[in-house]
Every structure is written in C-alpha cells, then in structure tokens.
Tab-separated table of N, CA and C in Angstrom:
chain	number	residue	atom	x	y	z
C	620	MET	N	-20.437	-28.995	-176.319
C	620	MET	CA	-21.444	-27.810	-175.970
C	620	MET	C	-21.772	-26.624	-176.192
C	621	THR	N	-22.288	-26.174	-177.157
C	621	THR	CA	-22.663	-24.926	-177.575
C	621	THR	C	-23.316	-23.736	-176.883
C	622	THR	N	-22.546	-23.068	-176.670
C	622	THR	CA	-22.729	-22.203	-175.122
C	622	THR	C	-23.385	-20.596	-176.083
C	623	ALA	N	-24.222	-19.395	-175.289
C	623	ALA	CA	-24.431	-18.314	-175.592
C	623	ALA	C	-22.892	-17.557	-176.649
C	624	ARG	N	-22.537	-17.712	-175.561
C	624	ARG	CA	-21.118	-16.782	-176.274
C	624	ARG	C	-20.512	-17.478	-177.504
C	625	ASP	N	-20.997	-19.021	-177.829
C	625	ASP	CA	-20.478	-19.611	-179.320
C	625	ASP	C	-21.165	-18.591	-179.903
C	626	ILE	N	-22.745	-18.268	-179.921
C	626	ILE	CA	-23.648	-18.189	-181.241
C	626	ILE	C	-24.346	-16.660	-180.724
C	627	MET	N	-23.623	-16.234	-180.038
C	627	MET	CA	-24.609	-14.613	-179.660
C	627	MET	C	-23.763	-13.547	-180.820
C	628	THR	N	-24.682	-12.665	-181.167
C	628	THR	CA	-23.790	-11.514	-182.205
C	628	THR	C	-23.488	-10.543	-180.849
C	629	PRO	N	-22.193	-10.074	-180.849
C	629	PRO	CA	-21.475	-9.804	-180.342
C	629	PRO	C	-21.958	-8.271	-179.870
C	630	ASP	N	-21.679	-7.386	-178.766
C	630	ASP	CA	-21.402	-6.247	-178.796
C	630	ASP	C	-22.377	-5.571	-179.105
C	631	ALA	N	-23.454	-5.602	-178.375
C	631	ALA	CA	-25.228	-5.701	-178.352
C	631	ALA	C	-25.043	-3.606	-178.189
C	632	THR	N	-25.787	-3.229	-179.007
C	632	THR	CA	-25.784	-1.514	-178.706
C	632	THR	C	-27.253	-1.068	-178.225
C	633	CYS	N	-27.122	-0.890	-177.235
C	633	CYS	CA	-27.975	-0.275	-176.370
C	633	CYS	C	-29.025	1.021	-177.015
C	634	ILE	N	-30.145	1.256	-176.215
C	634	ILE	CA	-30.657	2.395	-176.673
C	634	ILE	C	-31.028	2.998	-175.202
C	635	GLY	N	-30.296	4.414	-174.894
C	635	GLY	CA	-30.566	4.309	-173.018
C	635	GLY	C	-32.230	4.373	-172.740
C	636	ALA	N	-32.803	4.410	-171.882
C	636	ALA	CA	-33.696	4.216	-170.972
C	636	ALA	C	-34.203	5.929	-171.280
C	637	ASN	N	-33.612	6.922	-171.487
C	637	ASN	CA	-33.980	8.110	-171.604
C	637	ASN	C	-34.174	8.625	-172.890
C	638	ASP	N	-33.315	8.270	-173.498
C	638	ASP	CA	-33.690	8.188	-175.267
C	638	ASP	C	-35.010	7.975	-175.672
C	639	THR	N	-35.588	8.870	-176.594
C	639	THR	CA	-36.545	8.947	-177.063
C	639	THR	C	-36.599	7.887	-178.478
C	640	ILE	N	-38.186	7.065	-178.694
C	640	ILE	CA	-38.360	6.253	-179.469
C	640	ILE	C	-38.043	6.385	-180.973
C	641	MET	N	-37.694	8.038	-180.870
C	641	MET	CA	-37.500	8.658	-182.320
C	641	MET	C	-36.314	8.238	-182.676
C	642	GLU	N	-35.512	8.543	-181.753
C	642	GLU	CA	-33.859	8.149	-181.336
C	642	GLU	C	-34.168	6.472	-181.967
C	643	ALA	N	-34.584	5.821	-180.929
C	643	ALA	CA	-34.462	4.462	-181.137
C	643	ALA	C	-34.961	3.978	-182.364
C	644	ALA	N	-35.647	4.321	-183.118
C	644	ALA	CA	-36.380	3.966	-184.373
C	644	ALA	C	-34.970	4.259	-185.892
C	645	LYS	N	-34.597	5.660	-185.262
C	645	LYS	CA	-33.495	5.786	-185.834
C	645	LYS	C	-31.913	4.722	-185.966
C	646	LYS	N	-31.853	4.140	-184.467
C	646	LYS	CA	-30.748	3.840	-184.889
C	646	LYS	C	-30.787	2.506	-184.938
C	647	MET	N	-32.305	1.546	-185.014
C	647	MET	CA	-32.596	0.775	-185.683
C	647	MET	C	-32.742	0.557	-186.986
C	648	THR	N	-32.695	1.469	-187.316
C	648	THR	CA	-32.554	1.672	-189.223
C	648	THR	C	-31.216	1.818	-189.233
C	649	ASP	N	-30.358	2.310	-188.628
C	649	ASP	CA	-29.078	2.545	-189.292
C	649	ASP	C	-28.209	0.938	-188.698
C	650	LEU	N	-28.729	0.399	-187.969
C	650	LEU	CA	-27.779	-0.741	-187.242
C	650	LEU	C	-28.487	-1.988	-187.844
C	651	GLY	N	-29.535	-1.518	-188.746
C	651	GLY	CA	-30.703	-2.574	-189.551
C	651	GLY	C	-30.956	-3.924	-188.519
C	652	VAL	N	-31.173	-3.610	-187.339
C	652	VAL	CA	-31.920	-4.635	-186.508
C	652	VAL	C	-33.484	-4.166	-186.360
C	653	GLY	N	-34.052	-5.078	-185.585
C	653	GLY	CA	-35.301	-4.973	-185.065
C	653	GLY	C	-35.451	-5.026	-183.779
C	654	ALA	N	-34.331	-4.772	-183.055
C	654	ALA	CA	-34.561	-4.670	-181.436
C	654	ALA	C	-33.122	-4.290	-180.961
C	655	LEU	N	-33.650	-3.735	-179.483
C	655	LEU	CA	-32.169	-2.806	-179.195
C	655	LEU	C	-32.471	-3.009	-177.929
C	656	PRO	N	-31.093	-3.594	-176.774
C	656	PRO	CA	-31.507	-3.330	-175.352
C	656	PRO	C	-31.966	-2.125	-174.989
C	657	ILE	N	-32.623	-2.064	-173.920
C	657	ILE	CA	-32.817	-0.586	-172.974
C	657	ILE	C	-31.562	-0.631	-171.798
C	658	CYS	N	-30.909	0.081	-171.750
C	658	CYS	CA	-30.151	0.267	-171.050
C	658	CYS	C	-29.950	1.557	-169.747
C	659	GLY	N	-30.105	1.515	-168.307
C	659	GLY	CA	-30.327	2.875	-168.244
C	659	GLY	C	-28.963	3.735	-167.851
C	660	THR	N	-29.127	4.599	-167.141
C	660	THR	CA	-27.936	5.754	-166.573
C	660	THR	C	-26.880	4.496	-166.042
C	661	ASP	N	-27.311	3.618	-165.475
C	661	ASP	CA	-26.213	3.189	-164.407
C	661	ASP	C	-25.754	1.455	-165.370
C	662	GLN	N	-25.939	1.954	-166.930
C	662	GLN	CA	-25.431	0.622	-167.745
C	662	GLN	C	-26.112	-1.138	-167.584
C	663	LYS	N	-27.255	-1.034	-166.936
C	663	LYS	CA	-27.896	-1.630	-166.024
C	663	LYS	C	-29.003	-2.326	-167.340
C	664	LEU	N	-29.071	-3.405	-167.622
C	664	LEU	CA	-30.404	-3.654	-168.691
C	664	LEU	C	-31.762	-3.672	-167.964
C	665	LYS	N	-32.327	-3.074	-168.816
C	665	LYS	CA	-33.564	-2.621	-167.922
C	665	LYS	C	-34.968	-3.391	-168.951
C	666	GLY	N	-34.407	-3.828	-170.084
C	666	GLY	CA	-35.729	-4.348	-170.961
C	666	GLY	C	-35.058	-4.439	-172.648
C	667	MET	N	-36.022	-4.891	-173.371
C	667	MET	CA	-35.862	-4.886	-174.675
C	667	MET	C	-36.816	-4.317	-175.325
C	668	LEU	N	-36.570	-3.598	-176.480
C	668	LEU	CA	-37.378	-2.546	-177.112
C	668	LEU	C	-37.235	-3.149	-178.522
C	669	THR	N	-38.551	-3.526	-179.012
C	669	THR	CA	-38.774	-4.023	-180.588
C	669	THR	C	-38.932	-3.077	-181.720
C	670	ASP	N	-38.760	-3.191	-182.873
C	670	ASP	CA	-39.445	-2.397	-183.720
C	670	ASP	C	-41.284	-2.858	-183.938
C	671	ARG	N	-41.524	-3.541	-182.750
C	671	ARG	CA	-43.186	-4.219	-182.837
C	671	ARG	C	-43.461	-3.206	-181.779
C	672	ASP	N	-43.140	-3.114	-180.159
C	672	ASP	CA	-43.209	-2.342	-179.692
C	672	ASP	C	-43.246	-0.818	-180.216
C	673	ILE	N	-42.396	-0.489	-180.837
C	673	ILE	CA	-42.321	0.912	-181.615
C	673	ILE	C	-44.177	1.280	-182.163
C	674	VAL	N	-44.345	0.390	-182.933
C	674	VAL	CA	-45.627	-0.129	-183.645
C	674	VAL	C	-46.655	0.574	-182.660
C	675	VAL	N	-46.641	-0.792	-182.152
C	675	VAL	CA	-48.119	-1.230	-181.236
C	675	VAL	C	-48.307	-0.317	-180.204
C	676	LYS	N	-47.217	-0.187	-178.923
C	676	LYS	CA	-47.138	0.655	-178.140
C	676	LYS	C	-47.083	2.005	-177.896
C	677	VAL	N	-46.143	2.562	-179.133
C	677	VAL	CA	-45.871	4.487	-179.198
C	677	VAL	C	-47.251	4.562	-180.608
C	678	LEU	N	-46.565	4.149	-181.908
C	678	LEU	CA	-47.483	4.673	-183.232
C	678	LEU	C	-49.482	4.337	-182.743
C	679	GLY	N	-49.288	3.342	-182.551
C	679	GLY	CA	-50.726	2.191	-182.741
C	679	GLY	C	-51.458	2.953	-181.427
C	680	ALA	N	-50.758	3.466	-180.382
C	680	ALA	CA	-51.528	3.905	-179.320
C	680	ALA	C	-51.790	5.576	-179.095
C	681	GLY	N	-50.939	5.930	-180.048
C	681	GLY	CA	-51.592	7.731	-180.146
C	681	GLY	C	-50.381	8.132	-179.703
C	682	LYS	N	-49.032	7.917	-178.992
C	682	LYS	CA	-48.451	8.491	-178.574
C	682	LYS	C	-47.070	9.161	-179.162
C	683	ASP	N	-46.346	10.277	-179.029
C	683	ASP	CA	-45.698	11.007	-179.714
C	683	ASP	C	-43.913	10.338	-179.983
C	684	PRO	N	-43.557	9.606	-180.444
C	684	PRO	CA	-42.301	8.942	-181.028
C	684	PRO	C	-40.883	10.034	-180.264
C	685	ALA	N	-41.290	11.438	-180.622
C	685	ALA	CA	-40.099	11.970	-180.081
C	685	ALA	C	-40.386	12.483	-178.987
C	686	THR	N	-41.248	12.586	-178.153
C	686	THR	CA	-41.432	12.602	-176.487
C	686	THR	C	-41.295	10.851	-175.723
C	687	CYS	N	-42.025	10.399	-176.246
C	687	CYS	CA	-42.014	9.251	-175.481
C	687	CYS	C	-40.407	8.542	-175.508
C	688	THR	N	-39.861	7.882	-174.062
C	688	THR	CA	-38.789	7.786	-173.776
C	688	THR	C	-38.723	5.916	-173.911
C	689	ALA	N	-37.689	5.585	-174.483
C	689	ALA	CA	-37.274	4.010	-174.421
C	689	ALA	C	-37.699	3.492	-173.079
C	690	GLY	N	-37.360	4.367	-171.726
C	690	GLY	CA	-37.820	3.482	-170.596
C	690	GLY	C	-39.128	3.076	-170.472
C	691	GLU	N	-39.913	4.153	-170.950
C	691	GLU	CA	-41.477	4.189	-170.732
C	691	GLU	C	-41.752	2.834	-171.193
C	692	LEU	N	-41.264	2.113	-172.169
C	692	LEU	CA	-41.485	0.569	-172.475
C	692	LEU	C	-40.738	-0.557	-172.108
C	693	ALA	N	-40.024	-0.399	-171.343
C	693	ALA	CA	-39.173	-1.157	-170.255
C	693	ALA	C	-40.498	-2.274	-169.302
C	694	GLN	N	-40.752	-3.210	-169.223
C	694	GLN	CA	-41.166	-3.860	-168.752
C	694	GLN	C	-41.078	-5.057	-167.768
C	695	GLY	N	-40.613	-4.380	-166.757
C	695	GLY	CA	-40.227	-5.457	-165.704
C	695	GLY	C	-39.247	-5.610	-165.860
C	696	GLU	N	-38.048	-6.673	-165.220
C	696	GLU	CA	-37.046	-7.223	-165.752
C	696	GLU	C	-36.706	-8.212	-166.466
C	697	ALA	N	-36.172	-7.958	-167.405
C	697	ALA	CA	-35.426	-7.933	-168.576
C	697	ALA	C	-35.427	-9.772	-168.186
C	698	VAL	N	-35.647	-10.935	-169.659
C	698	VAL	CA	-35.324	-12.105	-169.622
C	698	VAL	C	-33.955	-11.951	-170.233
C	699	THR	N	-33.279	-12.660	-169.633
C	699	THR	CA	-31.640	-12.845	-170.392
C	699	THR	C	-30.994	-14.292	-170.092
C	700	ILE	N	-30.129	-14.468	-170.276
C	700	ILE	CA	-29.279	-15.802	-170.494
C	700	ILE	C	-27.971	-15.421	-170.548
C	701	GLY	N	-26.987	-16.557	-169.549
C	701	GLY	CA	-25.767	-16.446	-169.082
C	701	GLY	C	-24.896	-16.814	-170.450
C	702	ALA	N	-23.940	-15.851	-170.493
C	702	ALA	CA	-22.817	-16.095	-171.227
C	702	ALA	C	-22.228	-17.820	-171.555
C	703	ASP	N	-22.095	-18.370	-170.564
C	703	ASP	CA	-21.760	-19.792	-170.769
C	703	ASP	C	-23.121	-20.846	-170.685
C	704	ASP	N	-24.302	-20.165	-170.642
C	704	ASP	CA	-25.664	-21.004	-170.455
C	704	ASP	C	-25.281	-21.923	-171.822
C	705	ASP	N	-25.717	-22.936	-172.194
C	705	ASP	CA	-25.797	-23.457	-173.139
C	705	ASP	C	-26.755	-23.892	-174.119
C	706	ALA	N	-27.146	-24.149	-175.317
C	706	ALA	CA	-27.819	-23.843	-176.412
C	706	ALA	C	-29.189	-24.714	-176.151
C	707	SER	N	-29.268	-25.645	-175.201
C	707	SER	CA	-30.218	-26.345	-174.891
C	707	SER	C	-31.102	-25.318	-173.703
C	708	GLU	N	-30.512	-24.548	-172.850
C	708	GLU	CA	-30.903	-23.462	-171.776
C	708	GLU	C	-31.636	-22.536	-172.192
C	709	ILE	N	-30.946	-21.735	-173.443
C	709	ILE	CA	-31.456	-20.967	-174.467
C	709	ILE	C	-32.404	-21.229	-174.738
C	710	LEU	N	-32.606	-22.596	-175.713
C	710	LEU	CA	-34.370	-23.249	-176.107
C	710	LEU	C	-35.086	-23.086	-175.068
C	711	ARG	N	-34.873	-23.480	-173.565
C	711	ARG	CA	-36.000	-23.941	-172.534
C	711	ARG	C	-35.872	-22.161	-172.416
C	712	THR	N	-35.569	-21.397	-172.161
C	712	THR	CA	-35.402	-19.799	-171.605
C	712	THR	C	-36.801	-18.644	-173.086
C	713	MET	N	-36.077	-19.254	-174.093
C	713	MET	CA	-36.494	-18.634	-174.920
C	713	MET	C	-38.393	-19.626	-175.406
C	714	THR	N	-38.151	-20.609	-175.430
C	714	THR	CA	-39.961	-20.952	-174.869
C	714	THR	C	-40.853	-20.677	-174.528
C	715	GLU	N	-40.067	-20.704	-172.786
C	715	GLU	CA	-40.715	-20.848	-171.730
C	715	GLU	C	-41.232	-18.787	-171.745
C	716	HIS	N	-40.365	-18.318	-172.107
C	716	HIS	CA	-40.528	-16.766	-172.289
C	716	HIS	C	-41.462	-16.132	-173.443
C	717	LYS	N	-41.409	-17.177	-174.742
C	717	LYS	CA	-41.828	-16.845	-175.759
C	717	LYS	C	-41.112	-15.487	-176.427
C	718	VAL	N	-39.898	-15.252	-176.101
C	718	VAL	CA	-38.861	-14.716	-176.674
C	718	VAL	C	-38.037	-15.076	-178.059
C	719	ARG	N	-38.141	-13.972	-178.642
C	719	ARG	CA	-37.194	-14.344	-180.261
C	719	ARG	C	-35.977	-13.766	-179.879
C	720	ARG	N	-35.565	-12.751	-179.220
C	720	ARG	CA	-33.836	-12.373	-178.938
C	720	ARG	C	-33.999	-12.339	-177.214
C	721	LEU	N	-32.613	-12.682	-176.913
C	721	LEU	CA	-32.235	-12.633	-175.428
C	721	LEU	C	-30.975	-12.063	-175.420
C	722	PRO	N	-31.214	-10.979	-174.617
C	722	PRO	CA	-30.159	-10.377	-174.060
C	722	PRO	C	-28.881	-11.272	-173.341
C	723	VAL	N	-27.468	-11.611	-173.726
C	723	VAL	CA	-26.661	-12.201	-172.801
C	723	VAL	C	-25.884	-11.490	-172.069
C	724	ILE	N	-25.958	-12.100	-170.765
C	724	ILE	CA	-25.057	-11.219	-169.609
C	724	ILE	C	-24.036	-12.204	-169.352
C	725	ASP	N	-22.753	-11.561	-168.760
C	725	ASP	CA	-21.892	-12.134	-168.459
C	725	ASP	C	-21.278	-11.200	-167.018
C	726	GLY	N	-21.791	-11.543	-165.856
C	726	GLY	CA	-21.993	-11.229	-164.482
C	726	GLY	C	-23.661	-10.373	-164.332
C	727	HIS	N	-22.798	-8.986	-164.789
C	727	HIS	CA	-23.963	-8.316	-164.912
C	727	HIS	C	-23.947	-6.948	-166.022
C	728	THR	N	-23.080	-7.818	-166.642
C	728	THR	CA	-22.574	-6.990	-167.927
C	728	THR	C	-22.893	-7.414	-169.861
C	729	LEU	N	-23.497	-6.649	-170.048
C	729	LEU	CA	-24.725	-7.535	-171.548
C	729	LEU	C	-23.265	-7.464	-172.311
C	730	VAL	N	-23.689	-8.259	-173.192
C	730	VAL	CA	-22.206	-9.080	-174.231
C	730	VAL	C	-22.678	-9.585	-175.499
C	731	GLY	N	-23.837	-9.318	-175.646
C	731	GLY	CA	-24.519	-9.527	-176.884
C	731	GLY	C	-25.845	-10.033	-177.013
C	732	ILE	N	-26.097	-10.802	-177.995
C	732	ILE	CA	-27.519	-10.826	-178.198
C	732	ILE	C	-27.679	-12.207	-179.129
C	733	VAL	N	-28.443	-13.112	-178.078
C	733	VAL	CA	-28.970	-14.830	-179.029
C	733	VAL	C	-30.052	-14.280	-179.788
C	734	ALA	N	-30.631	-14.333	-181.446
C	734	ALA	CA	-31.552	-14.500	-181.410
C	734	ALA	C	-31.987	-15.843	-182.074
C	735	GLN	N	-33.448	-16.044	-182.547
C	735	GLN	CA	-33.887	-16.964	-182.274
C	735	GLN	C	-33.393	-18.075	-183.928
C	736	ALA	N	-32.957	-16.763	-184.637
C	736	ALA	CA	-31.763	-17.300	-185.994
C	736	ALA	C	-30.685	-18.116	-185.488
C	737	ASP	N	-30.096	-17.324	-184.382
C	737	ASP	CA	-28.561	-17.692	-183.957
C	737	ASP	C	-28.988	-19.309	-183.242
C	738	VAL	N	-29.752	-19.527	-182.509
C	738	VAL	CA	-30.415	-20.652	-182.125
C	738	VAL	C	-30.304	-22.174	-183.344
C	739	ALA	N	-31.515	-21.437	-183.889
C	739	ALA	CA	-31.773	-22.318	-185.135
C	739	ALA	C	-30.657	-22.984	-185.943
C	740	ARG	N	-29.839	-21.783	-186.117
C	740	ARG	CA	-28.284	-22.553	-186.468
C	740	ARG	C	-27.746	-23.575	-185.913
C	741	ALA	N	-27.593	-23.012	-184.336
C	741	ALA	CA	-27.041	-24.113	-183.480
C	741	ALA	C	-27.540	-25.737	-182.884
C	742	LEU	N	-28.525	-25.859	-183.476
C	742	LEU	CA	-29.215	-26.606	-182.630
C	742	LEU	C	-30.033	-27.879	-183.760
C	743	PRO	N	-29.841	-29.005	-183.357
C	743	PRO	CA	-30.207	-30.056	-183.924
C	743	PRO	C	-32.184	-29.583	-185.036
C	744	ASP	N	-31.887	-30.012	-186.141
C	744	ASP	CA	-33.463	-29.625	-186.923
C	744	ASP	C	-34.705	-29.798	-185.830
C	745	PRO	N	-34.985	-30.974	-185.367
C	745	PRO	CA	-36.173	-31.232	-184.455
C	745	PRO	C	-36.498	-30.163	-183.439
C	746	GLN	N	-34.997	-29.697	-182.710
C	746	GLN	CA	-35.209	-29.005	-181.483
C	746	GLN	C	-35.591	-27.677	-182.269
C	747	VAL	N	-35.128	-26.999	-183.625
C	747	VAL	CA	-35.611	-26.250	-183.879
C	747	VAL	C	-36.915	-25.831	-184.246
C	748	GLY	N	-37.327	-27.298	-184.401
C	748	GLY	CA	-39.181	-26.952	-185.517
C	748	GLY	C	-39.692	-26.796	-184.075
C	749	ASP	N	-39.411	-27.473	-182.758
C	749	ASP	CA	-39.943	-27.250	-181.694
C	749	ASP	C	-39.887	-25.816	-181.275
C	750	LEU	N	-38.712	-25.008	-181.193
C	750	LEU	CA	-39.043	-23.595	-181.256
C	750	LEU	C	-39.609	-22.316	-181.592
C	751	LEU	N	-39.472	-23.431	-182.937
C	751	LEU	CA	-40.597	-22.484	-184.168
C	751	LEU	C	-41.822	-22.653	-183.910
C	752	GLU	N	-42.381	-23.782	-183.244
C	752	GLU	CA	-43.656	-24.177	-183.256
C	752	GLU	C	-44.105	-23.383	-181.836
C	753	ALA	N	-43.599	-23.340	-180.854
C	753	ALA	CA	-43.752	-22.958	-179.513
C	753	ALA	C	-43.746	-20.763	-179.615
C	754	LEU	N	-42.711	-20.749	-180.710
C	754	LEU	CA	-42.689	-19.100	-180.858
C	754	LEU	C	-44.259	-18.515	-181.835
C	755	SER	N	-44.827	-19.443	-182.172
C	755	SER	CA	-45.737	-18.632	-183.439
C	755	SER	C	-47.102	-19.398	-183.000
C	756	THR	N	-47.268	-19.699	-181.188
C	756	THR	CA	-48.312	-20.102	-180.980
C	756	THR	C	-48.586	-19.093	-180.052
C	757	GLY	N	-49.826	-18.908	-179.563
C	757	GLY	CA	-50.012	-18.236	-178.642
C	757	GLY	C	-50.332	-17.104	-178.295
C-alpha cells in the first residue's frame, strides 16, 4: 500500500501567518514552488497559499502585497491528509475538496506536501484520469 509518506515531498517550508504576501512570493520564487503552507506562531497549519491566491486575492483585488499577510488569506480549516493514509484516500480527498496539493500531517506536525503530480505517479492510469478530470471541472 502506497502512503502519503511514501510519495510526499518532505520538509515543507511554511510561510508565517504574519509574513507579507511579498515575502511569500519571494519564498515561492526561491524554492521554485507554486504553493506554501501557512503556519501560525504556534507552528500549527492555518491553510495553504498558492500563486493563484496571490494573483486573484491580492493583486487582482487591489491589495498591497507588501502589507497584506499570508494569514489574511488562510480560509477555515486546511484540508490535510495523514502521513499513513493510502493513495486511494489521497485521491478521494483531492477529488472531494478539489485541491491539487495536500499538506501531510503526522499527529499535529506538518511533515510534507503531496501534489497532484505525486499522486499521478503513484496510481494506476485510470485513477489518474479520474483525478485529473475531477480537478479540471467545476
């Protein structure tokens, strides 16, 4: 059984909830990633920040990325997956919540990120097609 721990990218780098969107954009650029987990001062996961969030919710809304914080864009409880959950559970969670990246949690600790591409490599082709179709609609 393939688990989230098997296919995740480990050591996910957080952006602090009090860090600015400008700092987040620079960190994304430096790391070559399109999303960062948002962590509070308590090191608990507050949400995910994507490059699309920056464009739509900050730049497109006329907000200043130098003063707007990552925490302002964290919405509700983050959708996560357990480190020992299997690939079919990852697939179900991504499909149900229409997300392309899932923070991987071990207890209350963020241990990595599973992206759509990670799942695609780990699953048989028909399931990958179903995932891509589910995330491409709606």
